[in-house]
DNA sequence: AATTTCTTGTTAACATTTTAACAATATATG
DNA sequence: CATATATTGTTAAAATGTTAACAAGAAATT
């Protein structure tokens, strides 16, 4: 299978699936494009177009079979083997994610978090917390695939070197630091200040 | 002044400014489009186009005057009065943001954070931490403009009611919950799981 | 003084994403 | 049985975002 789906579609498919999994299919086995669109707050045409791209057909009158759709989305966007996540820096966001992943037979799994503090194991999560100093050995040992970076008060250069050496394939970057890594590593930057200033621009009355 | 800048441009302008503020203008007072583009890892044409949209002219040989550009960006994207932020749920991300805002004479200011725990004042930050139960009175009293939501284990419906009633204008939502608020409130959703699954899709070898 | 080189400002082309439109078609209804 | 209705699948159009191209013009160089 080739990776020829547009990025925006991949993201939406993931979101559709999460929403669909929340539906009790014993009560309602089928859903219409406009119903799902309403739940997602997007345009119905979007749904139909996305499902067309993964070749999923619905019943012209009953709509889309929810269980089949969930499976079909998986076939298209999930990787074969489980991918392992690690957080560098973590708070409510990481805990929230962890509980999302739990019991969801997701192909993504949080296996470690690194913090500044020593010995900060949190019994509310089921992944291990390590001090940032142990990053090198843990990344190697656990074969981490994806890093979520939220911590700025670290020796970034050294940490990045360890990340690159360990074979990490992608980084979701929430810090405003620029990550100087080889092109093979897929970096998705999320600049919170930029988003906030945009929000501020569109919410403030300028006169 | 009208809000006729494209959203993507507003976001980039904010990012340019943050990068420019990190430059020592005593050493280098001017910057070329390709230099800034290199720092931002984007296309030089993008820079020139964005600056065209805010009517900022550079010197054909020296480039763009950094201080003037910072000021001009402010004129275009900053609101007149300071806008107040509050976090619902907070960890490393919030602390990182707080340190970004500090001493940056930004028009955005974090004034409060709400947590599940009682009495959890953090001496490393300069905003106050409240238990989530106090949200109603604090939002009103502090006149919060923007909410950053990262906490899921709350009574969302009630919290949202308080947010709407208090006159909040925008919400940056990191949870996967759907926020049912009036259209007047600008909601920017960031679905981390969606982003992670997209990352996973583009980093995994599917064969 | 002429030529080369470089950079801005601007337009046009291109790419991607989103939305609209509508034919095809199956069910329900009169 | 004919008509109305509703929904998918698909194509076309619109909107948005990005990149390329290049004229205009200033400094540096020959």
Coordinates of C-alpha atoms (C1' of nucleotides) in Angstrom, one line a residue:
Chain A
X1 CA 0.0 0.0 0.0
X2 CA 1.4 3.4 -1.0
X3 CA 1.2 6.6 1.1
X4 CA -0.8 8.5 -1.4
X5 CA -3.4 9.9 0.8
X6 CA -3.3 13.7 1.4
X7 CA -2.1 14.6 4.9
X8 CA -5.3 16.4 5.7
X9 CA -7.3 13.3 4.8
X10 CA -5.1 11.0 7.0
X11 CA -5.7 13.3 9.9
X12 CA -9.4 13.4 9.4
X13 CA -9.7 9.6 8.9
X14 CA -8.0 9.3 12.3
X15 CA -10.6 11.6 13.8
X16 CA -13.5 9.9 12.1
X17 CA -12.4 6.6 13.6
X18 CA -12.1 8.0 17.1
X19 CA -15.6 9.4 16.9
X20 CA -17.0 6.3 15.4
X21 CA -15.5 4.1 18.1
X22 CA -17.6 6.1 20.6
X23 CA -20.8 5.0 18.9
X24 CA -22.6 1.9 20.2
X25 CA -23.0 -0.2 17.1
X26 CA -25.6 -2.4 18.7
X27 CA -28.0 0.5 18.6
X28 CA -26.9 2.0 15.3
X29 CA -24.9 0.0 12.9
X30 CA -24.9 2.6 10.1
X31 CA -24.2 6.3 9.8
X32 CA -24.8 8.8 7.0
X33 CA -22.3 11.2 5.7
X34 CA -24.2 14.2 7.0
X35 CA -24.6 12.6 10.5
X36 CA -20.9 12.0 10.8
X37 CA -20.2 15.5 9.4
X38 CA -22.4 17.0 12.0
X39 CA -20.5 15.2 14.8
X40 CA -17.2 16.3 13.3
X41 CA -18.5 19.8 12.5
X42 CA -17.3 19.6 9.0
X43 CA -18.9 19.5 5.5
X44 CA -20.6 16.3 4.5
X45 CA -18.9 16.4 1.1
X46 CA -15.6 16.1 3.0
X47 CA -16.6 12.8 4.5
X48 CA -17.7 11.3 1.2
X49 CA -14.6 12.5 -0.5
X50 CA -12.3 11.1 2.1
X51 CA -14.1 7.7 2.1
X52 CA -13.9 7.7 -1.7
X53 CA -10.1 8.0 -1.4
X54 CA -9.9 4.9 0.7
X55 CA -12.5 3.1 -1.6
X56 CA -15.1 2.6 1.1
X57 CA -18.6 2.3 -0.2
X58 CA -21.7 2.9 1.8
X59 CA -25.2 1.7 1.3
X60 CA -27.1 4.2 -0.7
X61 CA -29.9 4.2 1.8
X62 CA -28.6 2.9 5.0
X63 CA -25.3 4.9 4.9
X64 CA -21.9 3.6 6.0
X65 CA -21.5 0.5 8.1
X66 CA -19.7 1.7 11.2
X67 CA -17.7 -1.4 12.1
X68 CA -16.6 -1.9 8.5
X69 CA -15.6 1.7 8.2
X70 CA -13.5 1.6 11.4
X71 CA -11.7 -1.5 10.0
X72 CA -11.2 0.1 6.6
X73 CA -9.7 3.2 8.1
X74 CA -7.3 1.0 10.1
X75 CA -6.2 -0.8 6.9
X76 CA -5.4 2.5 5.4
X77 CA -3.7 4.5 8.1
X78 CA -2.4 2.1 10.6
X79 CA 1.1 0.8 10.4
X80 CA 1.7 -3.0 10.6
X81 CA 3.5 -3.1 13.9
X82 CA 2.8 -1.0 17.0
X83 CA 4.7 2.3 17.2
X84 CA 6.2 3.4 20.4
X85 CA 5.9 6.9 21.8
X86 CA 7.9 8.7 24.3
X87 CA 7.3 12.1 25.9
X88 CA 10.0 14.6 26.8
X89 CA 8.4 16.6 29.4
X90 CA 4.9 15.8 30.4
X91 CA 1.8 17.0 32.2
X92 CA -1.9 16.9 31.9
X93 CA -1.6 16.6 28.2
X94 CA 0.4 13.4 28.4
X95 CA -1.9 11.9 31.0
X96 CA -4.9 12.8 28.9
X97 CA -3.4 11.1 25.9
X98 CA -2.4 8.1 27.9
X99 CA -6.0 7.5 29.0
X100 CA -7.1 8.0 25.4
X101 CA -4.8 5.2 24.2
X102 CA -5.7 2.9 27.0
X103 CA -7.9 0.0 25.9
X104 CA -8.3 1.4 22.5
X105 CA -6.2 -1.2 20.7
X106 CA -4.4 1.6 19.1
X107 CA -1.3 1.0 17.1
X108 CA 0.3 3.8 19.1
X109 CA 1.6 3.2 22.6
X110 CA 3.2 5.5 25.1
X111 CA 6.1 3.6 26.6
X112 CA 8.1 6.3 28.4
X113 CA 8.3 9.8 29.6
X114 CA 11.3 11.9 30.5
X115 CA 11.3 14.6 33.1
X116 CA 13.7 16.9 34.8
X117 CA 12.9 15.5 38.2
X118 CA 14.4 12.2 39.3
X119 CA 12.2 9.4 40.5
X120 CA 9.0 10.8 39.5
X121 CA 6.9 7.8 38.7
X122 CA 3.3 8.6 38.5
X123 CA 1.0 5.8 39.5
X124 CA -1.8 7.3 37.4
X125 CA -0.1 6.4 34.2
X126 CA 1.1 3.0 32.9
X127 CA 4.3 4.1 31.3
X128 CA 7.6 4.6 33.0
X129 CA 9.0 8.0 33.9
X130 CA 12.7 8.5 33.6
X131 CA 15.0 11.4 34.4
X132 CA 16.1 13.1 31.2
X133 CA 19.7 12.0 31.9
X134 CA 18.7 8.4 31.0
X135 CA 17.4 9.3 27.6
X136 CA 20.1 7.7 25.6
X137 CA 19.9 4.2 27.0
X138 CA 16.1 4.2 27.2
X139 CA 15.5 5.3 23.6
X140 CA 17.8 2.6 22.4
X141 CA 16.4 -0.1 24.6
X142 CA 12.8 0.6 24.0
X143 CA 13.2 1.3 20.3
X144 CA 11.1 4.5 20.4
X145 CA 9.5 5.6 17.1
X146 CA 8.0 8.9 17.9
X147 CA 8.9 11.7 20.3
X148 CA 6.6 14.3 21.7
X149 CA 8.7 17.2 22.9
X150 CA 7.2 19.7 25.3
X151 CA 10.2 20.5 27.5
X152 CA 12.5 23.4 26.8
X153 CA 14.9 23.5 29.8
X154 CA 17.1 20.7 28.4
X155 CA 20.3 20.5 26.5
X156 CA 18.5 20.4 23.2
X157 CA 21.6 19.7 21.1
X158 CA 22.6 16.7 23.1
X159 CA 19.0 15.4 23.4
X160 CA 18.5 15.7 19.6
X161 CA 21.7 13.9 19.0
X162 CA 20.5 11.0 21.1
X163 CA 17.1 11.1 19.3
X164 CA 18.7 11.0 15.9
X165 CA 21.1 8.2 16.9
X166 CA 18.5 6.1 18.3
X167 CA 16.5 5.8 15.1
X168 CA 13.5 7.8 16.0
X169 CA 11.3 8.5 13.0
X170 CA 9.1 11.4 13.9
X171 CA 8.9 14.3 16.3
X172 CA 5.9 16.2 17.4
X173 CA 7.4 19.5 18.6
X174 CA 5.5 21.8 20.9
X175 CA 8.5 24.0 21.8
X176 CA 9.4 27.0 19.8
X177 CA 12.9 25.8 19.3
X178 CA 14.0 24.9 15.8
X179 CA 14.9 21.2 15.6
X180 CA 18.0 20.7 13.5
X181 CA 17.6 17.0 12.4
X182 CA 18.1 15.1 9.2
X183 CA 15.3 15.2 6.6
X184 CA 14.5 11.5 7.2
X185 CA 13.0 12.4 10.5
X186 CA 9.4 13.7 10.1
X187 CA 9.0 16.8 12.2
X188 CA 5.6 18.3 12.9
X189 CA 5.9 21.7 14.6
X190 CA 3.2 23.1 16.7
X191 CA 3.9 26.6 17.7
X192 CA 1.6 27.5 20.6
X193 CA 2.5 31.2 20.7
X194 CA 1.8 31.5 17.1
X195 CA -1.5 29.9 17.5
X196 CA -2.4 32.0 20.4
X197 CA -1.5 35.2 18.7
X198 CA -3.6 34.2 15.7
X199 CA -6.4 33.5 18.1
X200 CA -5.9 36.8 19.6
X201 CA -5.9 38.5 16.2
X202 CA -9.2 37.0 15.2
X203 CA -11.0 37.4 18.6
X204 CA -10.0 41.0 19.4
X205 CA -11.9 43.9 18.0
X206 CA -9.5 46.2 16.3
X207 CA -10.8 49.6 15.5
Chain B
X1 CA -7.8 48.3 10.8
X2 CA -9.6 45.4 9.3
X3 CA -8.9 41.7 9.8
X4 CA -8.1 40.9 6.3
X5 CA -4.9 39.1 6.7
X6 CA -5.0 35.3 5.8
X7 CA -4.9 33.2 9.0
X8 CA -1.7 31.5 7.8
X9 CA 0.0 34.9 7.4
X10 CA -1.0 36.0 10.9
X11 CA 0.5 32.9 12.3
X12 CA 3.8 33.3 10.4
X13 CA 4.1 37.0 11.2
X14 CA 3.9 36.1 14.9
X15 CA 6.6 33.5 14.3
X16 CA 8.8 36.0 12.4
X17 CA 8.6 38.5 15.2
X18 CA 9.6 35.9 17.8
X19 CA 12.6 34.9 15.8
X20 CA 13.5 38.6 15.1
X21 CA 13.3 39.5 18.7
X22 CA 16.1 36.9 19.4
X23 CA 18.5 38.8 17.1
X24 CA 20.9 41.3 18.6
X25 CA 20.1 44.4 16.6
X26 CA 23.3 46.2 17.8
X27 CA 25.2 43.8 15.7
X28 CA 22.9 43.3 12.8
X29 CA 20.2 45.9 12.2
X30 CA 19.0 44.5 8.9
X31 CA 18.0 41.1 7.6
X32 CA 17.3 39.8 4.1
X33 CA 14.3 37.8 3.1
X34 CA 16.4 34.7 2.4
X35 CA 18.2 35.0 5.8
X36 CA 14.9 35.1 7.7
X37 CA 13.6 32.4 5.5
X38 CA 16.5 30.2 6.4
X39 CA 16.0 30.8 10.1
X40 CA 12.3 29.9 9.7
X41 CA 12.9 27.1 7.3
X42 CA 10.4 28.4 4.8
X43 CA 10.6 29.8 1.3
X44 CA 12.0 33.4 0.9
X45 CA 9.0 34.3 -1.3
X46 CA 6.8 33.6 1.6
X47 CA 8.5 36.2 3.7
X48 CA 8.4 38.8 1.0
X49 CA 4.7 38.1 0.3
X50 CA 3.7 38.3 3.9
X51 CA 5.6 41.6 4.4
X52 CA 3.9 42.9 1.3
X53 CA 0.6 42.2 2.8
X54 CA 1.4 44.4 5.8
X55 CA 2.9 47.1 3.6
X56 CA 6.4 46.8 5.0
X57 CA 9.2 47.9 2.7
X58 CA 12.8 46.8 2.9
X59 CA 15.9 48.5 1.6
X60 CA 16.7 47.0 -1.8
X61 CA 20.2 46.3 -0.7
X62 CA 20.3 46.3 3.1
X63 CA 17.2 44.2 3.5
X64 CA 14.6 44.7 6.2
X65 CA 15.2 46.8 9.3
X66 CA 14.6 44.4 12.1
X67 CA 13.3 46.9 14.7
X68 CA 11.0 48.5 12.4
X69 CA 9.7 45.2 11.2
X70 CA 9.0 44.0 14.7
X71 CA 7.1 47.2 15.3
X72 CA 5.1 46.9 12.1
X73 CA 4.2 43.3 12.8
X74 CA 2.9 44.5 16.2
X75 CA 0.8 47.2 14.5
X76 CA -0.8 44.6 12.4
X77 CA -1.4 41.6 14.6
X78 CA -1.5 42.9 18.2
X79 CA -4.7 43.9 19.8
X80 CA -4.9 47.3 21.5
X81 CA -5.2 46.1 25.0
X82 CA -3.5 43.2 26.7
X83 CA -5.4 39.9 26.4
X84 CA -5.5 37.6 29.3
X85 CA -5.0 33.9 29.2
X86 CA -6.0 31.1 31.5
X87 CA -5.0 27.5 31.4
X88 CA -7.3 24.7 32.4
X89 CA -4.9 21.9 33.2
X90 CA -1.3 22.6 32.9
X91 CA 2.2 21.1 32.9
X92 CA 5.5 21.6 31.2
X93 CA 3.7 23.1 28.2
X94 CA 2.3 25.9 30.3
X95 CA 5.5 26.5 32.2
X96 CA 7.3 26.7 28.9
X97 CA 4.8 29.2 27.5
X98 CA 5.0 31.2 30.7
X99 CA 8.7 31.6 30.4
X100 CA 8.3 32.6 26.7
X101 CA 5.9 35.4 27.6
X102 CA 8.0 36.7 30.5
X103 CA 9.8 39.9 29.7
X104 CA 8.7 39.8 26.1
X105 CA 6.3 42.7 26.4
X106 CA 3.7 40.6 24.7
X107 CA 0.1 41.6 24.4
X108 CA -0.8 38.2 25.8
X109 CA -0.5 37.4 29.5
X110 CA -1.1 34.3 31.4
X111 CA -3.0 35.3 34.5
X112 CA -4.4 32.0 35.9
X113 CA -4.3 28.2 35.7
X114 CA -6.8 25.8 37.0
X115 CA -6.0 22.4 38.2
X116 CA -7.6 19.4 39.8
X117 CA -5.5 19.6 42.9
X118 CA -6.1 22.1 45.6
X119 CA -3.4 24.6 46.7
X120 CA -1.0 23.8 44.0
X121 CA 0.8 27.0 43.7
X122 CA 3.9 26.6 41.7
X123 CA 6.7 29.1 42.6
X124 CA 8.3 28.6 39.2
X125 CA 5.5 30.5 37.5
X126 CA 4.2 34.0 38.0
X127 CA 0.5 33.3 37.5
X128 CA -1.8 32.0 40.2
X129 CA -3.0 28.4 40.3
X130 CA -6.6 27.7 41.4
X131 CA -8.6 24.6 41.9
X132 CA -11.0 24.0 39.1
X133 CA -13.9 24.5 41.4
X134 CA -13.1 28.3 41.6
X135 CA -13.3 28.7 37.9
X136 CA -16.5 30.7 37.8
X137 CA -15.5 33.5 40.1
X138 CA -11.9 33.7 38.8
X139 CA -12.9 34.0 35.1
X140 CA -15.3 36.8 36.0
X141 CA -12.9 38.6 38.3
X142 CA -9.9 38.4 36.0
X143 CA -11.8 39.1 32.8
X144 CA -10.1 36.2 30.9
X145 CA -10.1 36.5 27.1
X146 CA -8.6 33.2 26.0
X147 CA -8.7 29.7 27.5
X148 CA -6.2 26.9 26.8
X149 CA -7.9 23.6 27.6
X150 CA -5.7 20.6 28.2
X151 CA -7.6 18.8 31.0
X152 CA -10.2 16.2 30.4
X153 CA -11.2 14.9 33.8
X154 CA -13.6 17.8 34.5
X155 CA -17.3 18.4 34.2
X156 CA -16.9 19.8 30.7
X157 CA -20.5 20.9 30.4
X158 CA -20.4 23.0 33.5
X159 CA -17.0 24.4 32.8
X160 CA -18.0 25.4 29.3
X161 CA -21.1 27.1 30.7
X162 CA -18.9 29.2 33.0
X163 CA -16.5 30.0 30.1
X164 CA -19.3 31.2 27.9
X165 CA -21.0 33.2 30.6
X166 CA -17.8 34.9 31.6
X167 CA -17.3 36.4 28.1
X168 CA -14.2 34.4 27.0
X169 CA -13.6 35.1 23.3
X170 CA -11.4 32.2 22.2
X171 CA -10.5 28.6 23.2
X172 CA -7.4 26.7 22.2
X173 CA -8.6 23.1 22.7
X174 CA -6.1 20.3 23.1
X175 CA -8.6 17.7 24.3
X176 CA -10.5 15.5 21.9
X177 CA -13.8 16.6 23.4
X178 CA -16.1 18.5 21.1
X179 CA -16.7 22.0 22.5
X180 CA -20.3 23.0 22.1
X181 CA -20.1 26.8 22.4
X182 CA -21.8 29.6 20.5
X183 CA -20.2 30.7 17.2
X184 CA -19.0 34.0 18.7
X185 CA -16.3 32.1 20.5
X186 CA -13.4 31.3 18.3
X187 CA -12.4 27.7 18.9
X188 CA -9.1 26.3 17.6
X189 CA -8.9 22.6 18.0
X190 CA -5.7 20.7 18.2
X191 CA -6.2 17.0 18.1
X192 CA -3.0 15.4 19.3
X193 CA -4.1 11.8 18.5
X194 CA -5.0 12.8 15.0
X195 CA -1.6 14.5 14.6
X196 CA 0.2 11.4 16.0
X197 CA -1.6 9.0 13.8
X198 CA -0.8 11.2 10.8
X199 CA 2.9 11.2 11.9
X200 CA 2.7 7.5 12.3
X201 CA 1.3 7.1 8.8
X202 CA 4.0 9.1 7.1
X203 CA 6.9 7.6 9.1
X204 CA 6.0 4.0 9.0
X205 CA 7.0 1.8 6.1
X206 CA 3.9 0.2 4.8
X207 CA 4.4 -2.7 2.4
Chain C
dA1 C1' 30.4 54.6 -17.9
dA2 C1' 28.9 50.2 -18.7
dT3 C1' 28.2 45.7 -16.8
dT4 C1' 27.4 42.6 -13.4
dT5 C1' 25.2 41.2 -9.2
dC6 C1' 22.0 41.2 -5.9
dT7 C1' 17.5 42.0 -3.6
dT8 C1' 13.0 43.7 -3.2
dG9 C1' 8.1 43.9 -4.6
dT10 C1' 4.7 41.9 -7.3
dT11 C1' 2.4 39.0 -10.4
dA12 C1' 1.4 34.7 -12.1
dA13 C1' 1.5 29.8 -11.8
dC14 C1' 1.0 25.9 -9.1
dA15 C1' -0.6 22.9 -5.4
dT16 C1' -3.6 21.7 -2.0
dT17 C1' -7.7 21.8 0.4
dT18 C1' -12.5 22.7 0.7
dT19 C1' -17.1 23.0 -0.9
dA20 C1' -20.7 22.8 -4.3
dA21 C1' -23.2 20.4 -7.8
dC22 C1' -25.3 16.7 -9.7
dA23 C1' -26.0 12.1 -12.0
dA24 C1' -27.1 7.6 -10.6
dT25 C1' -29.9 4.9 -7.8
dA26 C1' -32.5 2.7 -4.3
dT27 C1' -36.4 3.1 -1.3
dA28 C1' -40.7 4.9 0.1
dT29 C1' -45.1 6.9 -1.1
dG30 C1' -49.2 8.2 -3.5
Chain D
dC1 C1' -46.7 2.0 -11.6
dA2 C1' -45.2 6.6 -11.5
dT3 C1' -43.4 10.1 -8.6
dA4 C1' -41.1 12.1 -4.8
dT5 C1' -37.3 11.8 -1.7
dA6 C1' -32.9 10.9 0.0
dT7 C1' -28.2 9.4 -0.3
dT8 C1' -24.0 8.0 -2.2
dG9 C1' -20.0 8.6 -5.4
dT10 C1' -17.7 11.7 -8.4
dT11 C1' -16.5 15.6 -10.9
dA12 C1' -16.0 20.4 -11.2
dA13 C1' -15.4 24.7 -9.1
dA14 C1' -13.9 27.8 -5.5
dA15 C1' -10.9 29.1 -2.0
dT16 C1' -6.7 29.1 0.2
dG17 C1' -1.9 28.5 0.5
dT18 C1' 2.7 28.1 -1.6
dT19 C1' 6.3 28.8 -4.8
dA20 C1' 8.4 30.4 -9.1
dA21 C1' 9.5 34.1 -12.1
dC22 C1' 10.9 38.4 -13.2
dA23 C1' 10.9 43.6 -13.7
dA24 C1' 12.9 47.5 -11.3
dG25 C1' 16.5 49.4 -9.3
dA26 C1' 20.6 50.1 -6.2
dA27 C1' 25.3 49.1 -5.1
dA28 C1' 29.7 47.1 -6.5
dT29 C1' 32.9 46.0 -10.1
dT30 C1' 35.3 46.3 -14.3

